[in-house]
């Protein structure tokens, strides 16, 4: 089962321009995908940044897509609970870089999930399993692990 980072779920919004490795991977395990609540916050932040700078049309488009994500994953959004907070504290005690990614890593560790992300370096040293499905990042043209 998989916990999908913002960069991976956002790739689906690109339609025909989306990385084929990401599309293939996410479609093949569609019912085994979860989103951490932090991804919801990061997507909302992106919408609000667009609004703040006056790009209302793009904000509206992103909002419409975001609504479909919320509907599709309504029962598969994982919260940051007390167990996750304890794990996050241990991870941050070793290295306080990338606190939001460490929260995502904590959720993955607590629920025994693999993090799907392009930003594998941000999760290094956390002990979480990772999968980078971005073909462009893989030297052989295959999704990286």
Coordinates of N, CA, C and O in Angstrom, one line a residue:
X1 N 0.8 -1.2 0.0 CA 0.0 0.0 0.0 C 0.9 1.2 0.0 O 2.0 1.2 0.5
X2 N 0.3 2.3 -0.5 CA 1.2 3.5 -0.8 C 0.6 4.8 -0.3 O -0.6 5.0 -0.2
X3 N 1.5 5.7 0.2 CA 1.2 7.0 0.6 C 1.8 8.0 -0.4 O 3.0 8.0 -0.6
X4 N 0.9 8.7 -1.1 CA 1.4 9.5 -2.2 C 1.7 11.0 -1.8 O 0.8 11.7 -1.2
X5 N 2.9 11.4 -2.2 CA 3.3 12.8 -1.9 C 2.7 13.7 -2.9 O 2.2 13.3 -3.9
X6 N 2.7 15.0 -2.6 CA 2.1 16.0 -3.4 C 2.6 16.0 -4.8 O 1.8 16.2 -5.8
X7 N 3.9 15.9 -5.0 CA 4.4 15.9 -6.4 C 3.9 14.8 -7.3 O 3.7 15.0 -8.5
X8 N 3.6 13.7 -6.7 CA 3.1 12.5 -7.5 C 1.6 12.7 -7.8 O 1.2 12.5 -8.9
X9 N 0.8 13.0 -6.8 CA -0.6 13.2 -7.1 C -0.9 14.4 -8.0 O -1.7 14.3 -8.9
X10 N -0.1 15.4 -7.9 CA -0.2 16.6 -8.7 C 0.1 16.3 -10.2 O -0.4 17.0 -11.1
X11 N 1.0 15.3 -10.4 CA 1.3 14.9 -11.7 C 0.1 14.5 -12.6 O 0.1 14.8 -13.8
X12 N -0.8 13.9 -11.9 CA -2.1 13.4 -12.6 C -2.8 14.6 -13.2 O -3.5 14.4 -14.2
X13 N -2.7 15.8 -12.7 CA -3.4 16.9 -13.1 C -2.9 17.4 -14.5 O -3.6 18.1 -15.2
X14 N -1.7 17.0 -14.9 CA -1.1 17.4 -16.1 C -1.7 16.7 -17.3 O -1.3 17.0 -18.5
X15 N -2.6 15.8 -17.2 CA -3.2 15.1 -18.3 C -2.2 14.4 -19.2 O -1.4 13.6 -18.7
X16 N -2.3 14.7 -20.5 CA -1.4 14.0 -21.5 C 0.0 14.4 -21.3 O 0.9 13.7 -21.8
X17 N 0.3 15.4 -20.5 CA 1.7 15.8 -20.3 C 2.3 15.2 -19.0 O 3.5 15.4 -18.7
X18 N 1.5 14.4 -18.3 CA 1.9 13.8 -17.1 C 3.0 12.7 -17.4 O 3.1 12.1 -18.4
X19 N 3.9 12.6 -16.4 CA 4.9 11.6 -16.5 C 4.3 10.2 -16.6 O 3.5 9.8 -15.8
X20 N 4.6 9.4 -17.7 CA 4.0 8.1 -17.9 C 4.3 7.1 -16.8 O 3.4 6.3 -16.5
X21 N 5.4 7.2 -16.2 CA 5.7 6.3 -15.1 C 4.8 6.5 -13.9 O 4.3 5.6 -13.2
X22 N 4.5 7.8 -13.6 CA 3.6 8.1 -12.5 C 2.2 7.6 -12.8 O 1.5 7.0 -12.0
X23 N 1.7 8.0 -14.0 CA 0.4 7.6 -14.4 C 0.2 6.1 -14.3 O -0.7 5.6 -13.7
X24 N 1.2 5.4 -14.9 CA 1.1 3.9 -14.9 C 1.1 3.3 -13.5 O 0.3 2.5 -13.2
X25 N 2.0 3.8 -12.7 CA 2.1 3.3 -11.3 C 0.8 3.6 -10.5 O 0.3 2.7 -9.9
X26 N 0.3 4.8 -10.5 CA -0.8 5.2 -9.7 C -2.1 4.5 -10.2 O -2.9 4.1 -9.4
X27 N -2.2 4.3 -11.5 CA -3.4 3.6 -12.0 C -3.4 2.1 -11.7 O -4.4 1.5 -11.4
X28 N -2.2 1.5 -11.6 CA -2.0 0.1 -11.4 C -2.4 -0.3 -9.9 O -2.7 -1.4 -9.6
X29 N -2.3 0.7 -9.0 CA -2.5 0.4 -7.6 C -3.6 1.3 -7.0 O -3.6 1.6 -5.8
X30 N -4.5 1.8 -7.9 CA -5.4 2.8 -7.6 C -6.1 2.6 -6.2 O -6.3 3.6 -5.4
X31 N -6.6 1.5 -5.9 CA -7.3 1.2 -4.6 C -6.4 1.1 -3.4 O -6.9 1.0 -2.3
X32 N -5.1 1.0 -3.6 CA -4.1 0.9 -2.6 C -3.4 2.2 -2.3 O -2.3 2.2 -1.7
X33 N -3.9 3.3 -2.7 CA -3.3 4.6 -2.6 C -4.0 5.4 -1.4 O -5.2 5.5 -1.4
X34 N -3.2 6.0 -0.6 CA -3.7 6.9 0.5 C -3.0 8.2 0.3 O -1.9 8.3 -0.2
X35 N -3.6 9.3 0.8 CA -3.0 10.6 0.8 C -2.8 11.0 2.3 O -3.8 10.8 3.1
X36 N -1.7 11.6 2.6 CA -1.6 12.1 4.0 C -2.2 13.5 4.0 O -2.3 14.2 3.0
X37 N -2.8 13.9 5.1 CA -3.5 15.1 5.3 C -2.6 16.3 4.9 O -3.0 17.3 4.4
X38 N -1.3 16.1 5.0 CA -0.3 17.2 4.6 C -0.4 17.5 3.2 O -0.2 18.7 2.7
X39 N -0.7 16.5 2.3 CA -0.8 16.8 0.9 C -2.0 17.7 0.6 O -2.0 18.6 -0.2
X40 N -3.1 17.4 1.4 CA -4.3 18.3 1.3 C -3.9 19.7 1.6 O -4.3 20.7 0.9
X41 N -3.2 19.9 2.6 CA -2.7 21.3 3.0 C -1.8 21.9 1.9 O -2.0 23.1 1.6
X42 N -0.9 21.1 1.4 CA 0.0 21.7 0.3 C -0.8 22.0 -0.9 O -0.5 23.0 -1.6
X43 N -1.8 21.2 -1.3 CA -2.6 21.5 -2.5 C -3.4 22.8 -2.2 O -3.5 23.7 -3.1
X44 N -4.0 22.9 -1.0 CA -4.7 24.1 -0.7 C -3.8 25.3 -0.7 O -4.2 26.4 -1.2
X45 N -2.6 25.2 -0.2 CA -1.7 26.3 -0.2 C -1.4 26.8 -1.6 O -1.3 28.0 -1.9
X46 N -1.2 25.8 -2.6 CA -1.0 26.2 -4.0 C -2.1 27.0 -4.6 O -1.9 28.0 -5.3
X47 N -3.3 26.6 -4.3 CA -4.5 27.3 -4.7 C -4.5 28.7 -4.2 O -4.8 29.7 -4.9
X48 N -4.3 28.8 -2.9 CA -4.3 30.1 -2.2 C -3.2 31.0 -2.7 O -3.4 32.3 -2.8
X49 N -2.1 30.5 -3.0 CA -1.0 31.3 -3.6 C -1.4 31.9 -5.0 O -1.1 33.0 -5.3
X50 N -2.0 31.1 -5.8 CA -2.5 31.5 -7.1 C -3.5 32.7 -6.9 O -3.4 33.7 -7.6
X51 N -4.4 32.5 -6.0 CA -5.4 33.6 -5.7 C -4.7 34.9 -5.2 O -5.1 36.0 -5.6
X52 N -3.8 34.7 -4.3 CA -3.1 35.8 -3.7 C -2.4 36.7 -4.8 O -2.3 37.9 -4.7
X53 N -1.8 36.0 -5.8 CA -1.1 36.7 -6.8 C -2.0 37.2 -8.0 O -1.5 37.7 -8.9
X54 N -3.3 36.9 -7.8 CA -4.3 37.4 -8.8 C -4.5 36.5 -10.0 O -5.2 36.8 -10.9
X55 N -4.0 35.2 -9.9 CA -4.3 34.3 -11.0 C -5.5 33.5 -10.7 O -5.5 32.3 -10.4
X56 N -6.7 34.2 -10.8 CA -7.9 33.6 -10.4 C -8.4 32.4 -11.3 O -9.0 31.5 -10.9
X57 N -8.1 32.5 -12.6 CA -8.5 31.5 -13.5 C -7.8 30.2 -13.2 O -8.4 29.1 -13.1
X58 N -6.5 30.3 -13.0 CA -5.7 29.1 -12.7 C -6.1 28.5 -11.3 O -6.2 27.3 -11.1
X59 N -6.4 29.4 -10.4 CA -6.8 29.0 -9.1 C -8.2 28.3 -9.2 O -8.4 27.2 -8.5
X60 N -9.0 28.7 -10.0 CA -10.3 28.1 -10.2 C -10.2 26.7 -10.8 O -10.8 25.7 -10.4
X61 N -9.3 26.6 -11.8 CA -9.0 25.3 -12.4 C -8.4 24.3 -11.4 O -8.8 23.1 -11.3
X62 N -7.5 24.8 -10.6 CA -6.8 23.9 -9.6 C -7.9 23.5 -8.5 O -7.9 22.4 -8.1
X63 N -8.7 24.5 -8.2 CA -9.8 24.2 -7.2 C -10.7 23.1 -7.7 O -11.1 22.2 -6.9
X64 N -11.1 23.1 -8.9 CA -12.0 22.1 -9.5 C -11.3 20.7 -9.5 O -11.9 19.7 -9.1
X65 N -10.0 20.7 -9.8 CA -9.3 19.4 -9.8 C -9.1 18.9 -8.3 O -9.3 17.8 -8.0
X66 N -8.8 19.9 -7.4 CA -8.7 19.6 -6.0 C -10.0 18.9 -5.4 O -9.9 18.0 -4.7
X67 N -11.1 19.4 -5.9 CA -12.4 18.9 -5.4 C -12.5 17.4 -5.9 O -13.0 16.6 -5.1
X68 N -12.1 17.1 -7.1 CA -12.2 15.7 -7.5 C -11.2 14.8 -6.7 O -11.6 13.7 -6.4
X69 N -10.1 15.4 -6.3 CA -9.1 14.6 -5.5 C -9.8 14.3 -4.1 O -9.7 13.2 -3.6
X70 N -10.3 15.4 -3.5 CA -11.0 15.2 -2.2 C -12.1 14.2 -2.3 O -12.2 13.3 -1.4
X71 N -12.9 14.2 -3.3 CA -14.0 13.2 -3.5 C -13.4 11.8 -3.7 O -13.9 10.9 -3.1
X72 N -12.4 11.7 -4.6 CA -11.9 10.4 -4.9 C -11.2 9.7 -3.7 O -11.2 8.5 -3.5
X73 N -10.6 10.5 -2.8 CA -9.8 10.0 -1.7 C -10.5 10.2 -0.4 O -9.8 10.0 0.7
X74 N -11.7 10.6 -0.3 CA -12.4 10.9 0.9 C -12.2 9.9 2.0 O -12.0 10.3 3.2
X75 N -12.2 8.7 1.7 CA -12.0 7.6 2.7 C -10.6 7.1 2.8 O -10.3 6.2 3.6
X76 N -9.7 7.8 2.1 CA -8.3 7.3 2.1 C -7.4 8.5 2.3 O -6.3 8.5 1.8
X77 N -7.8 9.4 3.2 CA -6.9 10.5 3.6 C -6.5 10.2 5.1 O -7.4 10.0 5.9
X78 N -5.2 10.1 5.3 CA -4.8 9.7 6.6 C -4.4 10.9 7.5 O -3.6 11.8 7.0
X79 N -4.9 11.0 8.7 CA -4.6 12.1 9.6 C -3.2 11.9 10.3 O -2.7 10.8 10.3
X80 N -2.8 13.0 10.9 CA -1.6 13.0 11.7 C -2.0 12.9 13.1 O -2.4 13.9 13.7
X81 N -2.0 11.7 13.6 CA -2.5 11.4 15.0 C -1.4 11.4 16.0 O -0.2 11.7 15.7
X82 N -1.7 11.0 17.2 CA -0.7 11.0 18.3 C 0.4 10.0 18.0 O 1.6 10.4 18.3
X83 N 0.1 8.8 17.5 CA 1.2 7.9 17.2 C 2.1 8.5 16.1 O 3.4 8.3 16.2
X84 N 1.5 9.1 15.1 CA 2.3 9.8 14.1 C 3.2 10.9 14.7 O 4.4 11.1 14.3
X85 N 2.6 11.7 15.6 CA 3.3 12.8 16.2 C 4.5 12.3 17.0 O 5.6 12.9 17.0
X86 N 4.4 11.1 17.7 CA 5.5 10.5 18.4 C 6.6 10.1 17.5 O 7.8 10.4 17.7
X87 N 6.2 9.5 16.4 CA 7.2 9.0 15.4 C 7.9 10.2 14.8 O 9.1 10.2 14.6
X88 N 7.1 11.2 14.4 CA 7.7 12.5 13.8 C 8.7 13.1 14.8 O 9.8 13.5 14.3
X89 N 8.4 13.2 16.0 CA 9.3 13.7 17.0 C 10.6 13.0 17.0 O 11.7 13.6 17.1
X90 N 10.6 11.7 17.0 CA 11.8 10.9 16.9 C 12.6 11.2 15.6 O 13.8 11.3 15.7
X91 N 11.9 11.3 14.5 CA 12.6 11.6 13.2 C 13.2 13.0 13.3 O 14.3 13.2 12.8
X92 N 12.5 13.9 13.8 CA 13.0 15.3 13.9 C 14.1 15.5 14.8 O 15.0 16.3 14.7
X93 N 14.2 14.6 15.9 CA 15.3 14.7 16.8 C 16.6 14.3 16.2 O 17.6 14.8 16.6
X94 N 16.5 13.5 15.2 CA 17.8 13.1 14.5 C 18.2 14.1 13.4 O 19.4 14.2 13.1
X95 N 17.2 14.7 12.8 CA 17.4 15.6 11.7 C 16.2 16.5 11.5 O 15.2 15.9 11.1
X96 N 16.3 17.8 11.7 CA 15.1 18.6 11.7 C 14.8 19.3 10.3 O 14.0 20.2 10.2
X97 N 15.5 18.7 9.2 CA 15.2 19.2 7.9 C 13.9 18.6 7.4 O 13.5 17.6 7.8
X98 N 13.2 19.4 6.5 CA 12.0 18.9 5.8 C 10.9 18.4 6.8 O 10.5 17.3 6.7
X99 N 10.4 19.3 7.7 CA 9.5 18.8 8.8 C 8.2 18.3 8.2 O 7.6 17.3 8.7
X100 N 7.6 18.8 7.1 CA 6.4 18.3 6.6 C 6.6 16.9 5.9 O 5.8 16.0 6.1
X101 N 7.7 16.8 5.2 CA 8.0 15.5 4.7 C 8.3 14.4 5.8 O 7.9 13.3 5.7
X102 N 8.8 14.9 6.9 CA 9.0 14.0 8.0 C 7.7 13.6 8.6 O 7.5 12.5 9.1
X103 N 6.7 14.5 8.6 CA 5.3 14.1 9.0 C 4.7 13.1 8.1 O 4.1 12.1 8.6
X104 N 4.9 13.2 6.8 CA 4.5 12.2 5.9 C 5.2 10.9 6.1 O 4.5 9.8 6.1
X105 N 6.5 10.9 6.3 CA 7.2 9.7 6.6 C 6.7 9.1 7.9 O 6.6 7.8 8.0
X106 N 6.4 9.8 8.9 CA 5.9 9.3 10.2 C 4.5 8.6 9.9 O 4.3 7.4 10.4
X107 N 3.7 9.1 9.1 CA 2.4 8.5 8.8 C 2.7 7.1 8.1 O 2.1 6.1 8.4
X108 N 3.6 7.2 7.1 CA 4.0 6.0 6.4 C 4.5 4.9 7.3 O 4.2 3.7 7.2
X109 N 5.4 5.3 8.2 CA 5.9 4.3 9.2 C 4.9 3.7 10.1 O 4.8 2.5 10.3
X110 N 4.0 4.6 10.6 CA 2.9 4.1 11.5 C 2.0 3.1 10.8 O 1.6 2.1 11.4
X111 N 1.6 3.5 9.6 CA 0.7 2.6 8.8 C 1.3 1.6 7.9 O 0.6 1.0 7.1
X112 N 2.7 1.5 7.9 CA 3.4 0.6 7.1 C 3.1 0.7 5.6 O 2.8 -0.2 4.9
X113 N 3.3 2.0 5.1 CA 3.1 2.3 3.7 C 4.4 2.7 3.1 O 5.3 3.2 3.7
X114 N 4.4 2.6 1.7 CA 5.5 3.1 0.9 C 5.2 4.5 0.4 O 4.1 4.7 -0.1
X115 N 6.1 5.4 0.6 CA 5.9 6.8 0.1 C 6.2 6.8 -1.4 O 7.3 6.4 -1.8
X116 N 5.3 7.4 -2.2 CA 5.5 7.6 -3.6 C 5.8 9.0 -3.8 O 5.0 9.9 -3.5
X117 N 7.1 9.3 -4.2 CA 7.5 10.7 -4.3 C 8.7 10.8 -5.4 O 9.4 9.8 -5.6
X118 N 8.8 12.0 -5.9 CA 10.0 12.3 -6.7 C 11.1 12.7 -5.8 O 12.3 12.6 -6.1
X119 N 10.8 13.3 -4.6 CA 11.8 13.9 -3.7 C 12.3 12.9 -2.7 O 12.2 13.1 -1.5
X120 N 12.9 11.9 -3.2 CA 13.4 10.8 -2.3 C 14.4 11.3 -1.3 O 14.5 10.8 -0.2
X121 N 15.2 12.3 -1.6 CA 16.2 12.8 -0.7 C 15.6 13.4 0.6 O 16.2 13.3 1.6
X122 N 14.4 13.9 0.4 CA 13.7 14.5 1.6 C 13.3 13.5 2.6 O 13.0 13.8 3.8
X123 N 13.2 12.2 2.2 CA 12.8 11.2 3.1 C 14.0 10.3 3.5 O 13.8 9.3 4.3
X124 N 15.2 10.6 3.0 CA 16.4 9.8 3.4 C 16.6 9.8 4.9 O 16.4 10.8 5.6
X125 N 17.0 8.7 5.4 CA 17.3 8.6 6.8 C 16.1 8.4 7.7 O 16.2 8.3 8.9
X126 N 14.9 8.3 7.1 CA 13.7 8.1 8.0 C 13.3 6.7 8.2 O 12.6 6.3 9.1
X127 N 13.9 5.8 7.3 CA 13.6 4.4 7.4 C 12.3 4.0 6.6 O 11.9 2.8 6.6
X128 N 11.7 5.0 6.0 CA 10.5 4.7 5.2 C 10.8 4.1 3.9 O 11.8 4.5 3.3
X129 N 10.0 3.2 3.4 CA 10.1 2.6 2.1 C 9.7 3.7 1.1 O 8.7 4.4 1.3
X130 N 10.4 3.8 -0.1 CA 10.1 4.8 -1.0 C 10.0 4.2 -2.4 O 10.7 3.3 -2.7
X131 N 9.2 4.9 -3.3 CA 9.1 4.5 -4.7 C 9.0 5.8 -5.5 O 8.2 6.7 -5.2
X132 N 10.0 6.0 -6.4 CA 10.0 7.1 -7.3 C 9.5 6.6 -8.7 O 10.3 6.0 -9.4
X133 N 8.3 6.9 -9.0 CA 7.8 6.4 -10.3 C 8.0 7.3 -11.5 O 7.6 7.0 -12.6
X134 N 8.7 8.4 -11.3 CA 9.0 9.4 -12.3 C 10.0 8.8 -13.3 O 11.2 8.7 -13.0
X135 N 9.5 8.5 -14.5 CA 10.4 8.0 -15.6 C 11.6 8.9 -15.9 O 12.7 8.4 -16.0
X136 N 11.3 10.2 -15.9 CA 12.4 11.1 -16.2 C 13.6 11.1 -15.2 O 14.7 11.4 -15.6
X137 N 13.3 10.6 -14.0 CA 14.3 10.6 -13.0 C 15.1 9.2 -13.0 O 16.1 9.1 -12.3
X138 N 14.6 8.3 -13.8 CA 15.2 6.9 -13.8 C 16.2 6.8 -15.0 O 15.8 7.1 -16.1
X139 N 17.4 6.5 -14.7 CA 18.4 6.4 -15.8 C 18.1 5.4 -16.9 O 18.4 5.6 -18.0
X140 N 17.4 4.4 -16.5 CA 17.1 3.3 -17.5 C 15.7 3.6 -18.2 O 15.3 2.8 -19.1
X141 N 15.0 4.6 -17.8 CA 13.7 4.9 -18.4 C 12.6 4.1 -17.7 O 11.4 4.2 -18.1
X142 N 12.9 3.4 -16.7 CA 11.9 2.7 -15.9 C 11.7 3.4 -14.5 O 12.6 4.1 -14.1
X143 N 10.6 3.3 -13.9 CA 10.4 3.9 -12.6 C 11.5 3.5 -11.6 O 11.9 2.4 -11.6
X144 N 11.9 4.5 -10.9 CA 13.0 4.3 -9.9 C 12.4 3.8 -8.6 O 11.3 4.1 -8.3
X145 N 13.2 2.9 -7.9 CA 12.7 2.5 -6.6 C 13.6 3.2 -5.5 O 14.6 3.5 -5.7

